[in-house]
Coordinates of N, CA, C and O in Angstrom, one line a residue:
M1351 N 5.9 -23.6 5.7 CA 5.4 -22.2 6.0 C 6.1 -21.6 7.1 O 6.5 -22.3 8.1
V1352 N 6.3 -20.3 7.1 CA 7.0 -19.6 8.1 C 5.9 -18.9 8.9 O 5.1 -18.1 8.4
Q1353 N 5.8 -19.2 10.2 CA 4.7 -18.6 11.1 C 5.2 -17.2 11.5 O 6.3 -17.0 12.1
T1354 N 4.4 -16.2 11.1 CA 4.8 -14.8 11.3 C 3.7 -14.0 12.0 O 2.5 -14.3 11.7
A1355 N 4.1 -13.1 12.9 CA 3.1 -12.3 13.6 C 3.0 -10.9 12.9 O 3.9 -10.4 12.2
S1356 N 1.8 -10.3 13.1 CA 1.6 -8.9 12.7 C 2.7 -8.0 13.2 O 3.2 -8.1 14.3
D1357 N 3.0 -6.9 12.4 CA 3.9 -5.9 12.9 C 3.2 -4.9 13.8 O 3.9 -4.2 14.5
M1358 N 1.9 -4.9 13.8 CA 1.1 -4.0 14.7 C 1.4 -2.5 14.4 O 2.0 -1.8 15.2
L1359 N 1.0 -2.1 13.2 CA 1.1 -0.6 12.9 C 0.5 0.2 14.0 O -0.5 -0.2 14.6
E1360 N 1.0 1.4 14.2 CA 0.6 2.2 15.3 C -0.9 2.6 15.2 O -1.4 3.1 14.2
L1361 N -1.7 2.4 16.3 CA -3.0 2.9 16.3 C -3.1 4.4 16.1 O -2.2 5.1 16.5
G1362 N -4.2 4.8 15.4 CA -4.3 6.2 15.1 C -3.8 6.6 13.7 O -4.0 7.7 13.2
T1363 N -3.0 5.7 13.1 CA -2.5 5.9 11.7 C -3.7 6.1 10.7 O -4.6 5.3 10.8
A1364 N -3.5 7.0 9.8 CA -4.5 7.1 8.7 C -4.3 6.0 7.7 O -3.2 5.6 7.5
A1365 N -5.4 5.7 7.0 CA -5.3 4.6 6.0 C -4.5 5.0 4.9 O -4.8 6.0 4.2
P1366 N -3.4 4.3 4.6 CA -2.6 4.6 3.4 C -3.4 4.3 2.1 O -4.2 3.4 2.0
D1367 N -3.3 5.2 1.1 CA -4.0 5.1 -0.1 C -3.4 4.0 -0.9 O -2.2 3.5 -0.7
F1368 N -4.1 3.5 -2.0 CA -3.6 2.5 -2.9 C -4.3 2.7 -4.2 O -5.3 3.4 -4.3
R1369 N -3.7 2.1 -5.2 CA -4.4 2.1 -6.5 C -4.1 0.7 -7.1 O -3.0 0.5 -7.7
L1370 N -5.0 -0.2 -7.0 CA -4.8 -1.6 -7.3 C -5.9 -2.2 -8.1 O -7.0 -1.8 -8.0
V1371 N -5.6 -3.2 -8.9 CA -6.6 -3.9 -9.7 C -7.3 -5.0 -9.0 O -6.6 -5.9 -8.4
D1372 N -8.6 -5.1 -9.1 CA -9.4 -6.2 -8.6 C -9.2 -7.4 -9.5 O -9.5 -7.3 -10.7
A1373 N -8.8 -8.5 -8.9 CA -8.6 -9.7 -9.7 C -9.9 -10.3 -10.3 O -9.8 -11.0 -11.2
V1374 N -11.0 -9.9 -9.7 CA -12.3 -10.5 -10.1 C -12.8 -9.8 -11.3 O -13.1 -10.3 -12.4
G1375 N -13.0 -8.5 -11.1 CA -13.7 -7.7 -12.2 C -12.8 -6.9 -13.1 O -13.2 -6.3 -14.1
G1376 N -11.5 -6.8 -12.7 CA -10.5 -6.0 -13.5 C -10.6 -4.5 -13.3 O -9.8 -3.8 -13.9
R1377 N -11.4 -4.0 -12.3 CA -11.5 -2.6 -12.1 C -10.4 -2.2 -11.1 O -10.0 -2.9 -10.3
T1378 N -9.9 -1.0 -11.3 CA -8.9 -0.4 -10.5 C -9.6 0.3 -9.3 O -10.5 1.1 -9.5
F1379 N -9.1 0.0 -8.1 CA -9.7 0.7 -6.9 C -8.6 1.5 -6.2 O -7.5 1.1 -6.1
S1380 N -9.1 2.6 -5.6 CA -8.3 3.4 -4.6 C -9.2 3.6 -3.5 O -10.4 3.3 -3.5
L1381 N -8.7 4.3 -2.4 CA -9.6 4.6 -1.3 C -10.8 5.4 -1.7 O -11.9 5.3 -1.2
A1382 N -10.6 6.3 -2.7 CA -11.7 7.2 -3.1 C -12.8 6.5 -3.8 O -13.9 7.0 -3.9
D1383 N -12.6 5.2 -4.2 CA -13.6 4.5 -4.9 C -14.5 3.7 -3.9 O -15.5 3.0 -4.3
L1384 N -14.2 3.8 -2.6 CA -14.9 3.0 -1.6 C -15.8 4.0 -0.8 O -15.4 5.2 -0.7
P1385 N -16.9 3.6 -0.2 CA -17.8 4.5 0.5 C -17.1 5.0 1.8 O -17.0 4.3 2.8
Q1386 N -16.6 6.3 1.7 CA -15.8 6.8 2.8 C -16.6 7.2 4.0 O -15.9 7.6 5.0
R1387 N -17.9 7.2 4.0 CA -18.6 7.5 5.2 C -18.7 6.3 6.2 O -19.1 6.4 7.3
L1388 N -18.2 5.1 5.7 CA -18.2 3.9 6.5 C -16.9 3.5 7.0 O -15.8 3.9 6.4
P1389 N -16.8 2.8 8.1 CA -15.5 2.3 8.6 C -14.9 1.4 7.5 O -15.7 0.8 6.7
L1390 N -13.6 1.2 7.5 CA -12.9 0.5 6.4 C -12.2 -0.7 7.0 O -11.4 -0.5 8.0
L1391 N -12.4 -1.9 6.5 CA -11.6 -3.1 6.9 C -10.8 -3.5 5.7 O -11.3 -3.8 4.6
V1392 N -9.4 -3.5 6.0 CA -8.5 -4.0 5.0 C -7.9 -5.3 5.4 O -7.4 -5.4 6.6
M1393 N -8.0 -6.3 4.6 CA -7.5 -7.6 4.9 C -6.4 -8.1 4.0 O -6.7 -8.0 2.7
F1394 N -5.3 -8.4 4.5 CA -4.2 -8.9 3.6 C -4.3 -10.5 3.6 O -4.2 -11.1 4.7
L1395 N -4.6 -11.0 2.4 CA -4.9 -12.4 2.3 C -4.1 -13.0 1.1 O -3.4 -12.3 0.4
C1396 N -4.1 -14.3 1.0 CA -3.6 -15.0 -0.2 C -4.4 -16.3 -0.4 O -5.3 -16.6 0.4
N1397 N -4.1 -17.0 -1.4 CA -4.9 -18.2 -1.7 C -4.4 -19.4 -0.9 O -5.2 -20.2 -0.4
H1398 N -3.1 -19.6 -0.8 CA -2.6 -20.9 -0.4 C -2.3 -21.1 1.1 O -2.2 -22.2 1.6
C1399 N -2.2 -20.0 1.8 CA -1.7 -20.0 3.2 C -2.7 -20.8 4.1 O -3.9 -20.5 4.1
P1400 N -2.2 -21.8 4.8 CA -3.1 -22.6 5.7 C -3.8 -21.8 6.7 O -5.0 -22.2 7.1
F1401 N -3.2 -20.7 7.2 CA -3.9 -19.9 8.1 C -5.1 -19.1 7.5 O -6.1 -18.9 8.2
V1402 N -5.0 -18.7 6.3 CA -6.1 -18.1 5.5 C -7.1 -19.2 5.2 O -8.3 -18.9 5.4
V1403 N -6.7 -20.3 4.7 CA -7.7 -21.4 4.4 C -8.5 -21.8 5.6 O -9.7 -22.0 5.5
H1404 N -7.9 -21.7 6.8 CA -8.6 -22.1 8.0 C -9.7 -21.2 8.3 O -10.7 -21.6 8.9
V1405 N -9.6 -19.9 8.0 CA -10.6 -18.9 8.4 C -11.4 -18.3 7.2 O -12.3 -17.5 7.5
R1406 N -11.1 -18.6 6.0 CA -11.6 -17.9 4.9 C -13.1 -17.9 4.7 O -13.7 -17.0 4.1
D1407 N -13.8 -18.9 5.2 CA -15.2 -18.9 5.1 C -15.8 -17.8 6.0 O -16.9 -17.3 5.7
Q1408 N -15.1 -17.3 7.0 CA -15.5 -16.2 7.8 C -15.7 -14.9 7.0 O -16.5 -14.0 7.4
F1409 N -14.9 -14.7 5.9 CA -14.9 -13.5 5.2 C -16.2 -13.2 4.5 O -16.7 -12.1 4.5
A1410 N -16.8 -14.2 4.0 CA -18.1 -14.1 3.4 C -19.2 -13.8 4.4 O -20.1 -13.0 4.2
E1411 N -19.0 -14.3 5.6 CA -19.9 -14.0 6.7 C -19.8 -12.6 7.2 O -20.8 -11.9 7.5
L1412 N -18.6 -12.1 7.3 CA -18.3 -10.7 7.6 C -19.0 -9.8 6.6 O -19.7 -8.8 6.9
Q1413 N -18.8 -10.1 5.3 CA -19.4 -9.4 4.2 C -20.9 -9.3 4.4 O -21.5 -8.3 4.3
R1414 N -21.5 -10.5 4.7 CA -23.0 -10.5 4.8 C -23.5 -9.8 6.1 O -24.4 -9.0 6.0
D1415 N -22.8 -10.0 7.2 CA -23.3 -9.5 8.5 C -23.1 -8.0 8.6 O -23.9 -7.3 9.3
Y1416 N -22.1 -7.4 7.8 CA -21.9 -6.0 7.9 C -22.1 -5.2 6.6 O -21.7 -4.1 6.5
E1417 N -22.9 -5.9 5.7 CA -23.2 -5.3 4.4 C -23.8 -3.9 4.6 O -24.8 -3.7 5.4
G1418 N -23.3 -2.9 3.9 CA -23.8 -1.6 4.0 C -23.4 -0.8 5.2 O -23.7 0.4 5.3
R1419 N -22.7 -1.4 6.1 CA -22.2 -0.7 7.3 C -20.7 -0.5 7.4 O -20.3 0.4 8.2
I1420 N -20.0 -1.3 6.7 CA -18.5 -1.1 6.6 C -18.1 -1.4 5.2 O -18.8 -2.1 4.4
S1421 N -17.0 -0.8 4.8 CA -16.3 -1.1 3.5 C -15.3 -2.2 3.8 O -14.5 -2.1 4.8
I1422 N -15.2 -3.1 2.9 CA -14.3 -4.2 3.0 C -13.5 -4.3 1.8 O -14.0 -4.3 0.7
V1423 N -12.1 -4.5 1.9 CA -11.3 -4.7 0.7 C -10.2 -5.7 1.2 O -9.7 -5.7 2.3
A1424 N -9.9 -6.7 0.3 CA -8.9 -7.7 0.5 C -7.7 -7.4 -0.4 O -8.0 -7.0 -1.6
I1425 N -6.5 -7.6 0.0 CA -5.3 -7.4 -0.8 C -4.4 -8.6 -0.7 O -4.1 -9.1 0.4
N1426 N -3.9 -9.0 -1.8 CA -2.9 -10.1 -1.9 C -1.6 -9.5 -2.4 O -1.5 -8.9 -3.5
S1427 N -0.6 -9.5 -1.6 CA 0.7 -8.9 -1.9 C 1.8 -10.0 -2.1 O 3.0 -9.6 -2.3
N1428 N 1.5 -11.2 -2.2 CA 2.5 -12.3 -2.4 C 3.1 -12.2 -3.8 O 2.4 -11.9 -4.8
S1429 N 4.4 -12.5 -3.8 CA 5.1 -12.5 -5.1 C 4.7 -13.7 -5.9 O 4.7 -14.9 -5.3
I1430 N 4.3 -13.5 -7.1 CA 3.9 -14.7 -7.9 C 5.1 -15.3 -8.6 O 5.0 -16.4 -9.2
A1431 N 6.3 -14.7 -8.4 CA 7.5 -15.4 -8.9 C 7.8 -16.7 -8.1 O 8.1 -17.7 -8.7
S1432 N 7.5 -16.6 -6.8 CA 7.8 -17.7 -6.0 C 6.5 -18.5 -5.7 O 6.5 -19.7 -5.4
H1433 N 5.3 -17.8 -5.8 CA 4.0 -18.5 -5.5 C 3.0 -18.2 -6.6 O 2.1 -17.4 -6.3
P1434 N 3.2 -18.8 -7.7 CA 2.2 -18.5 -8.8 C 0.8 -18.9 -8.5 O -0.2 -18.3 -9.1
Q1435 N 0.6 -19.7 -7.5 CA -0.8 -20.1 -7.1 C -1.5 -19.0 -6.5 O -2.7 -19.1 -6.2
D1436 N -0.8 -17.9 -6.2 CA -1.5 -16.7 -5.6 C -1.7 -15.6 -6.6 O -2.1 -14.5 -6.2
G1437 N -1.5 -15.9 -7.9 CA -1.7 -14.9 -8.9 C -3.1 -14.6 -9.2 O -4.1 -15.2 -8.7
P1438 N -3.4 -13.5 -9.9 CA -4.7 -12.9 -10.1 C -5.7 -13.9 -10.6 O -6.9 -13.9 -10.2
E1439 N -5.4 -14.8 -11.6 CA -6.4 -15.7 -12.1 C -6.9 -16.7 -11.0 O -8.0 -17.0 -10.9
H1440 N -5.9 -17.1 -10.1 CA -6.3 -18.0 -9.0 C -7.1 -17.2 -7.9 O -8.0 -17.7 -7.3
M1441 N -6.8 -15.9 -7.7 CA -7.5 -15.1 -6.8 C -9.0 -15.0 -7.3 O -9.9 -15.1 -6.5
R1442 N -9.1 -14.7 -8.6 CA -10.5 -14.6 -9.2 C -11.3 -15.9 -9.0 O -12.4 -15.9 -8.5
D1443 N -10.7 -17.0 -9.2 CA -11.3 -18.3 -9.0 C -11.8 -18.5 -7.6 O -12.9 -19.0 -7.3
L1444 N -10.9 -18.2 -6.6 CA -11.2 -18.4 -5.2 C -12.3 -17.5 -4.8 O -13.2 -17.9 -4.1
A1445 N -12.2 -16.2 -5.1 CA -13.2 -15.2 -4.7 C -14.6 -15.6 -5.3 O -15.6 -15.5 -4.6
T1446 N -14.6 -16.1 -6.5 CA -15.9 -16.5 -7.1 C -16.5 -17.7 -6.4 O -17.6 -17.7 -6.1
R1447 N -15.6 -18.7 -6.2 CA -16.1 -19.9 -5.5 C -16.6 -19.7 -4.1 O -17.6 -20.3 -3.7
L1448 N -16.0 -18.7 -3.4 CA -16.4 -18.5 -2.0 C -17.4 -17.4 -1.9 O -17.9 -17.1 -0.8
G1449 N -17.8 -16.8 -3.0 CA -18.9 -15.8 -3.0 C -18.4 -14.4 -2.4 O -19.3 -13.7 -1.9
W1450 N -17.2 -14.1 -2.5 CA -16.7 -12.8 -2.0 C -17.2 -11.7 -2.9 O -16.9 -11.8 -4.1
K1451 N -17.8 -10.7 -2.4 CA -18.3 -9.6 -3.1 C -17.4 -8.4 -3.0 O -17.5 -7.4 -3.7
F1452 N -16.5 -8.4 -2.0 CA -15.6 -7.2 -1.8 C -14.5 -7.3 -2.8 O -14.2 -8.4 -3.3
P1453 N -13.8 -6.2 -3.1 CA -12.7 -6.2 -4.0 C -11.6 -7.1 -3.5 O -11.3 -7.0 -2.3
F1454 N -11.0 -7.9 -4.3 CA -9.8 -8.7 -4.0 C -8.7 -8.2 -4.9 O -8.6 -8.6 -6.1
L1455 N -7.8 -7.4 -4.3 CA -6.9 -6.6 -5.1 C -5.5 -7.2 -5.1 O -5.1 -7.8 -4.1
F1456 N -4.8 -7.1 -6.2 CA -3.4 -7.7 -6.3 C -2.4 -6.6 -6.2 O -2.4 -5.6 -7.0
D1457 N -1.5 -6.7 -5.3 CA -0.4 -5.7 -5.0 C 0.9 -6.2 -5.6 O 1.7 -6.7 -4.9
S1458 N 1.0 -6.0 -6.9 CA 2.1 -6.6 -7.6 C 3.5 -6.1 -7.2 O 4.5 -6.8 -7.2
T1459 N 3.5 -4.8 -6.8 CA 4.8 -4.2 -6.4 C 5.1 -4.4 -4.9 O 6.2 -4.1 -4.4
Q1460 N 4.1 -4.8 -4.1 CA 4.2 -5.0 -2.7 C 4.3 -3.7 -1.9 O 4.5 -3.7 -0.7
E1461 N 4.2 -2.6 -2.6 CA 4.3 -1.3 -1.9 C 3.1 -1.0 -1.0 O 3.3 -0.3 0.1
V1462 N 2.0 -1.5 -1.3 CA 0.8 -1.3 -0.4 C 1.0 -2.1 0.9 O 0.7 -1.6 2.0
A1463 N 1.5 -3.3 0.8 CA 1.7 -4.1 2.0 C 2.7 -3.4 2.9 O 2.6 -3.3 4.1
K1464 N 3.7 -2.8 2.3 CA 4.7 -2.0 3.1 C 4.1 -0.8 3.7 O 4.4 -0.5 4.9
A1465 N 3.2 -0.1 3.0 CA 2.6 1.1 3.6 C 1.7 0.7 4.8 O 1.6 1.5 5.7
Y1466 N 1.1 -0.4 4.8 CA 0.3 -0.9 5.9 C 1.1 -1.6 6.9 O 0.5 -2.0 8.0
H1467 N 2.3 -1.9 6.7 CA 3.1 -2.7 7.6 C 2.6 -4.1 7.7 O 2.6 -4.8 8.7
A1468 N 2.0 -4.6 6.6 CA 1.4 -6.0 6.6 C 2.6 -6.9 6.7 O 3.7 -6.7 6.1
A1469 N 2.4 -8.0 7.5 CA 3.5 -8.9 7.7 C 3.1 -10.4 7.4 O 4.0 -11.2 7.0
C1470 N 1.8 -10.7 7.5 CA 1.4 -12.1 7.4 C 0.1 -12.2 6.7 O -0.6 -11.1 6.5
T1471 N -0.3 -13.4 6.4 CA -1.7 -13.6 5.9 C -2.3 -14.7 6.8 O -1.7 -15.7 7.0
P1472 N -3.5 -14.3 7.4 CA -4.2 -13.0 7.2 C -3.7 -12.0 8.2 O -3.1 -12.3 9.2
D1473 N -3.9 -10.7 7.8 CA -3.6 -9.6 8.6 C -4.7 -8.5 8.4 O -5.1 -8.3 7.3
F1474 N -5.2 -8.0 9.5 CA -6.4 -7.2 9.5 C -6.2 -5.8 10.0 O -5.5 -5.6 11.0
F1475 N -6.8 -4.8 9.3 CA -6.7 -3.4 9.7 C -8.0 -2.7 9.6 O -8.6 -2.7 8.5
L1476 N -8.5 -2.2 10.7 CA -9.8 -1.5 10.8 C -9.6 0.0 11.0 O -9.0 0.3 12.0
F1477 N -10.2 0.8 10.2 CA -10.1 2.3 10.3 C -11.5 2.9 10.5 O -12.5 2.5 9.9
E1478 N -11.5 3.9 11.4 CA -12.7 4.7 11.6 C -12.8 5.7 10.5 O -11.8 6.2 10.0
S1479 N -14.0 6.1 10.1 CA -14.2 7.2 9.2 C -14.6 8.4 9.9 O -15.4 8.4 10.9
S1480 N -14.0 9.5 9.5 CA -14.3 10.8 10.2 C -14.2 11.9 9.1 O -13.1 12.0 8.4
G1481 N -15.2 12.7 8.9 CA -15.2 13.7 7.9 C -15.0 13.2 6.5 O -14.4 13.9 5.7
G1482 N -15.5 12.0 6.2 CA -15.4 11.4 4.9 C -14.0 10.9 4.6 O -13.7 10.6 3.4
Q1483 N -13.1 10.7 5.6 CA -11.8 10.1 5.4 C -11.5 9.1 6.5 O -12.0 9.2 7.6
W1484 N -10.7 8.1 6.1 CA -10.3 7.1 7.1 C -9.1 7.6 7.9 O -8.0 7.4 7.5
R1485 N -9.4 8.2 9.0 CA -8.4 9.0 9.7 C -7.7 8.2 10.8 O -6.6 8.7 11.2
S1486 N -8.2 7.1 11.2 CA -7.7 6.5 12.4 C -7.8 5.0 12.4 O -8.8 4.4 12.3
L1487 N -6.6 4.4 12.5 CA -6.5 2.9 12.7 C -6.9 2.6 14.1 O -6.3 3.1 15.1
V1488 N -8.0 1.8 14.3 CA -8.5 1.5 15.6 C -8.3 0.0 16.0 O -8.4 -0.3 17.2
Y1489 N -8.0 -0.8 15.0 CA -7.7 -2.2 15.3 C -6.8 -2.8 14.2 O -7.0 -2.6 13.0
R1490 N -5.8 -3.6 14.7 CA -4.9 -4.3 13.8 C -4.5 -5.6 14.6 O -4.3 -5.6 15.8
G1491 N -4.6 -6.7 13.9 CA -4.3 -7.9 14.5 C -5.1 -9.1 14.0 O -5.3 -9.2 12.8
R1492 N -5.5 -10.0 14.9 CA -6.1 -11.2 14.5 C -7.6 -11.2 14.4 O -8.3 -10.4 15.0
L1493 N -8.1 -12.2 13.7 CA -9.5 -12.4 13.5 C -10.1 -12.9 14.9 O -11.1 -12.4 15.4
D1494 N -9.4 -14.0 15.4 CA -9.8 -14.6 16.7 C -8.6 -15.5 17.1 O -7.6 -15.5 16.5
A1495 N -8.8 -16.3 18.1 CA -7.8 -17.1 18.7 C -7.6 -18.4 18.0 O -6.7 -19.2 18.3
S1496 N -8.4 -18.7 17.0 CA -8.3 -20.0 16.3 C -7.1 -20.1 15.3 O -6.7 -19.1 14.7
R1497 N -6.5 -21.3 15.3 CA -5.4 -21.5 14.4 C -5.6 -22.9 13.8 O -6.3 -23.8 14.4
P1498 N -5.0 -23.2 12.7 CA -5.1 -24.6 12.1 C -4.7 -25.6 13.1 O -3.6 -25.5 13.7
G1499 N -5.6 -26.6 13.4 CA -5.3 -27.7 14.3 C -5.4 -27.4 15.7 O -5.2 -28.2 16.6
S1500 N -5.9 -26.2 16.1 CA -6.0 -25.8 17.5 C -7.2 -26.3 18.2 O -7.3 -26.4 19.4
G1501 N -8.2 -26.7 17.4 CA -9.5 -27.1 18.0 C -10.3 -25.9 18.5 O -11.5 -26.2 18.9
V1502 N -9.9 -24.7 18.4 CA -10.6 -23.5 18.8 C -11.5 -23.1 17.6 O -11.0 -23.0 16.4
P1503 N -12.8 -23.0 17.8 CA -13.7 -22.7 16.7 C -13.4 -21.3 16.1 O -13.0 -20.4 16.8
V1504 N -13.6 -21.1 14.8 CA -13.5 -19.9 14.1 C -14.7 -19.1 14.3 O -15.8 -19.5 13.8
T1505 N -14.6 -18.0 15.0 CA -15.8 -17.1 15.2 C -15.6 -15.7 14.7 O -16.6 -15.0 14.5
G1506 N -14.4 -15.2 14.6 CA -14.1 -13.9 14.3 C -14.4 -12.9 15.4 O -14.5 -11.7 15.2
N1507 N -14.5 -13.4 16.6 CA -15.0 -12.6 17.7 C -14.2 -11.3 18.0 O -14.7 -10.3 18.4
E1508 N -12.9 -11.4 17.9 CA -12.0 -10.3 18.3 C -12.2 -9.1 17.2 O -12.4 -8.0 17.6
L1509 N -12.1 -9.5 16.0 CA -12.3 -8.5 14.9 C -13.8 -7.9 15.0 O -14.0 -6.7 14.8
R1510 N -14.7 -8.8 15.1 CA -16.1 -8.4 15.2 C -16.4 -7.5 16.4 O -17.2 -6.5 16.2
A1511 N -15.7 -7.7 17.5 CA -15.9 -6.8 18.7 C -15.4 -5.4 18.3 O -16.1 -4.4 18.7
A1512 N -14.3 -5.3 17.6 CA -13.8 -4.0 17.2 C -14.7 -3.3 16.2 O -15.0 -2.1 16.3
I1513 N -15.2 -4.1 15.2 CA -16.2 -3.5 14.3 C -17.4 -3.0 15.0 O -17.9 -1.9 14.7
D1514 N -18.0 -3.9 15.9 CA -19.2 -3.5 16.6 C -19.0 -2.2 17.4 O -19.9 -1.4 17.5
A1515 N -17.8 -2.1 18.0 CA -17.5 -0.9 18.9 C -17.5 0.3 18.0 O -18.1 1.3 18.4
V1516 N -16.9 0.2 16.8 CA -16.8 1.4 15.9 C -18.2 1.8 15.5 O -18.6 2.9 15.5
L1517 N -19.0 0.8 15.1 CA -20.4 1.0 14.6 C -21.3 1.6 15.7 O -22.2 2.4 15.4
D1518 N -21.0 1.2 17.0 CA -21.8 1.7 18.1 C -21.3 3.0 18.7 O -21.8 3.5 19.6
G1519 N -20.2 3.5 18.1 CA -19.6 4.8 18.6 C -18.8 4.6 19.9 O -18.6 5.5 20.7
R1520 N -18.4 3.3 20.2 CA -17.7 3.1 21.4 C -16.2 3.0 21.2 O -15.7 2.8 20.0
H1521 N -15.4 3.1 22.2 CA -14.0 3.0 22.2 C -13.6 1.6 21.9 O -14.1 0.6 22.4
V1522 N -12.6 1.4 21.0 CA -12.1 0.0 20.7 C -11.0 -0.2 21.6 O -10.0 0.5 21.8
D1523 N -11.1 -1.4 22.3 CA -10.0 -1.8 23.3 C -8.7 -1.8 22.6 O -8.5 -2.5 21.6
S1524 N -7.7 -1.1 23.2 CA -6.3 -1.1 22.6 C -5.5 -2.3 22.9 O -4.4 -2.5 22.4
D1525 N -6.0 -3.2 23.8 CA -5.3 -4.4 24.1 C -5.7 -5.4 23.0 O -6.7 -6.2 23.1
Q1526 N -4.8 -5.5 22.0 CA -5.1 -6.3 20.8 C -4.0 -7.3 20.5 O -2.8 -7.0 20.8
H1527 N -4.3 -8.4 20.0 CA -3.4 -9.5 19.8 C -3.0 -9.5 18.3 O -3.8 -9.4 17.4
P1528 N -1.7 -9.7 18.0 CA -1.2 -9.8 16.6 C -1.8 -11.0 15.9 O -2.0 -12.0 16.6
S1529 N -2.1 -10.8 14.7 CA -2.4 -12.0 13.8 C -1.2 -12.9 13.7 O -0.1 -12.4 13.8
I1530 N -1.4 -14.1 13.5 CA -0.4 -15.1 13.2 C -0.7 -15.8 11.9 O -1.9 -16.2 11.6
G1531 N 0.2 -15.9 11.0 CA 0.0 -16.5 9.7 C 1.3 -16.8 8.9 O 2.4 -16.6 9.5
C1532 N 1.1 -17.1 7.7 CA 2.3 -17.3 6.8 C 2.8 -15.9 6.5 O 2.1 -14.9 6.3
N1533 N 4.2 -15.8 6.4 CA 4.7 -14.5 6.1 C 4.3 -14.1 4.7 O 4.1 -15.0 3.8
I1534 N 4.2 -12.8 4.4 CA 4.0 -12.4 3.1 C 5.2 -12.8 2.3 O 6.4 -12.7 2.7
K1535 N 5.0 -13.3 1.1 CA 6.1 -13.8 0.2 C 6.7 -12.6 -0.6 O 6.2 -12.3 -1.6
W1536 N 7.7 -12.1 0.0 CA 8.4 -10.9 -0.6 C 9.2 -11.3 -1.7 O 9.9 -12.3 -1.7
A1537 N 9.2 -10.5 -2.8 CA 10.1 -10.7 -3.9 C 11.6 -10.5 -3.4 O 11.8 -9.7 -2.5
P1538 N 12.5 -11.2 -3.9 CA 13.9 -11.1 -3.5 C 14.4 -9.6 -3.5 O 14.2 -8.9 -4.5
G1539 N 14.9 -9.2 -2.4 CA 15.4 -7.8 -2.3 C 14.4 -6.8 -2.0 O 14.7 -5.6 -1.9
N1540 N 13.1 -7.2 -1.8 CA 12.0 -6.3 -1.6 C 11.5 -6.4 -0.2 O 10.4 -5.8 0.1
E1541 N 12.2 -7.1 0.7 CA 11.7 -7.2 2.1 C 11.7 -5.8 2.7 O 12.5 -5.0 2.6
P1542 N 10.6 -5.6 3.5 CA 10.5 -4.3 4.2 C 11.5 -4.1 5.3 O 12.0 -5.2 5.9
D1543 N 11.7 -2.9 5.8 CA 12.7 -2.7 6.8 C 12.0 -2.7 8.2 O 12.7 -2.5 9.2
Y1544 N 10.7 -2.8 8.3 CA 10.0 -2.8 9.6 C 10.2 -4.1 10.4 O 9.7 -4.2 11.5
F1545 N 10.8 -5.1 9.9 CA 11.1 -6.3 10.6 C 12.4 -6.1 11.4 O 12.8 -7.0 12.1
G1546 N 13.1 -5.0 11.3 CA 14.3 -4.8 12.1 C 15.5 -5.4 11.3 O 16.6 -5.4 11.7

């Protein structure tokens, strides 16, 4: 595995739209299909990455703790040519087994990952809602300081602090730490240019 940090998309960026199929139910989702009066959490995940495996139980807890107060969507942008274990059928099995109720979308072209400047799994993007649209990126980076083998408990405290601030109408601290995880598995020749 290649350890990669978030690219840290600029705060204030509006949420890029997408049109992707949910691996669980087969429904196509875009931003317009999500409750736009609520803050939006976009998580770039995959099945096999040890960094995701280390924290993935936290996603069902986020779903439960913030149900009805934020919109959550997960996106898998890994190439299945090199990583077939991250394909839609395996995504469906994982989401069902872990009780994820949020959409788990497959980004087959990897264009959505590029639009969000996603770099690793997991990678998190939290947007404020204003006027019925997600106008402002207020948090991007890590769930918390825990890593596989670190001995640091998985709490989600950094992402949760940002969510709580948005829900309370408070400013989200701009001192944010990039997520660390496996690099997104780009199809050959499809690597984004934001890595320099």
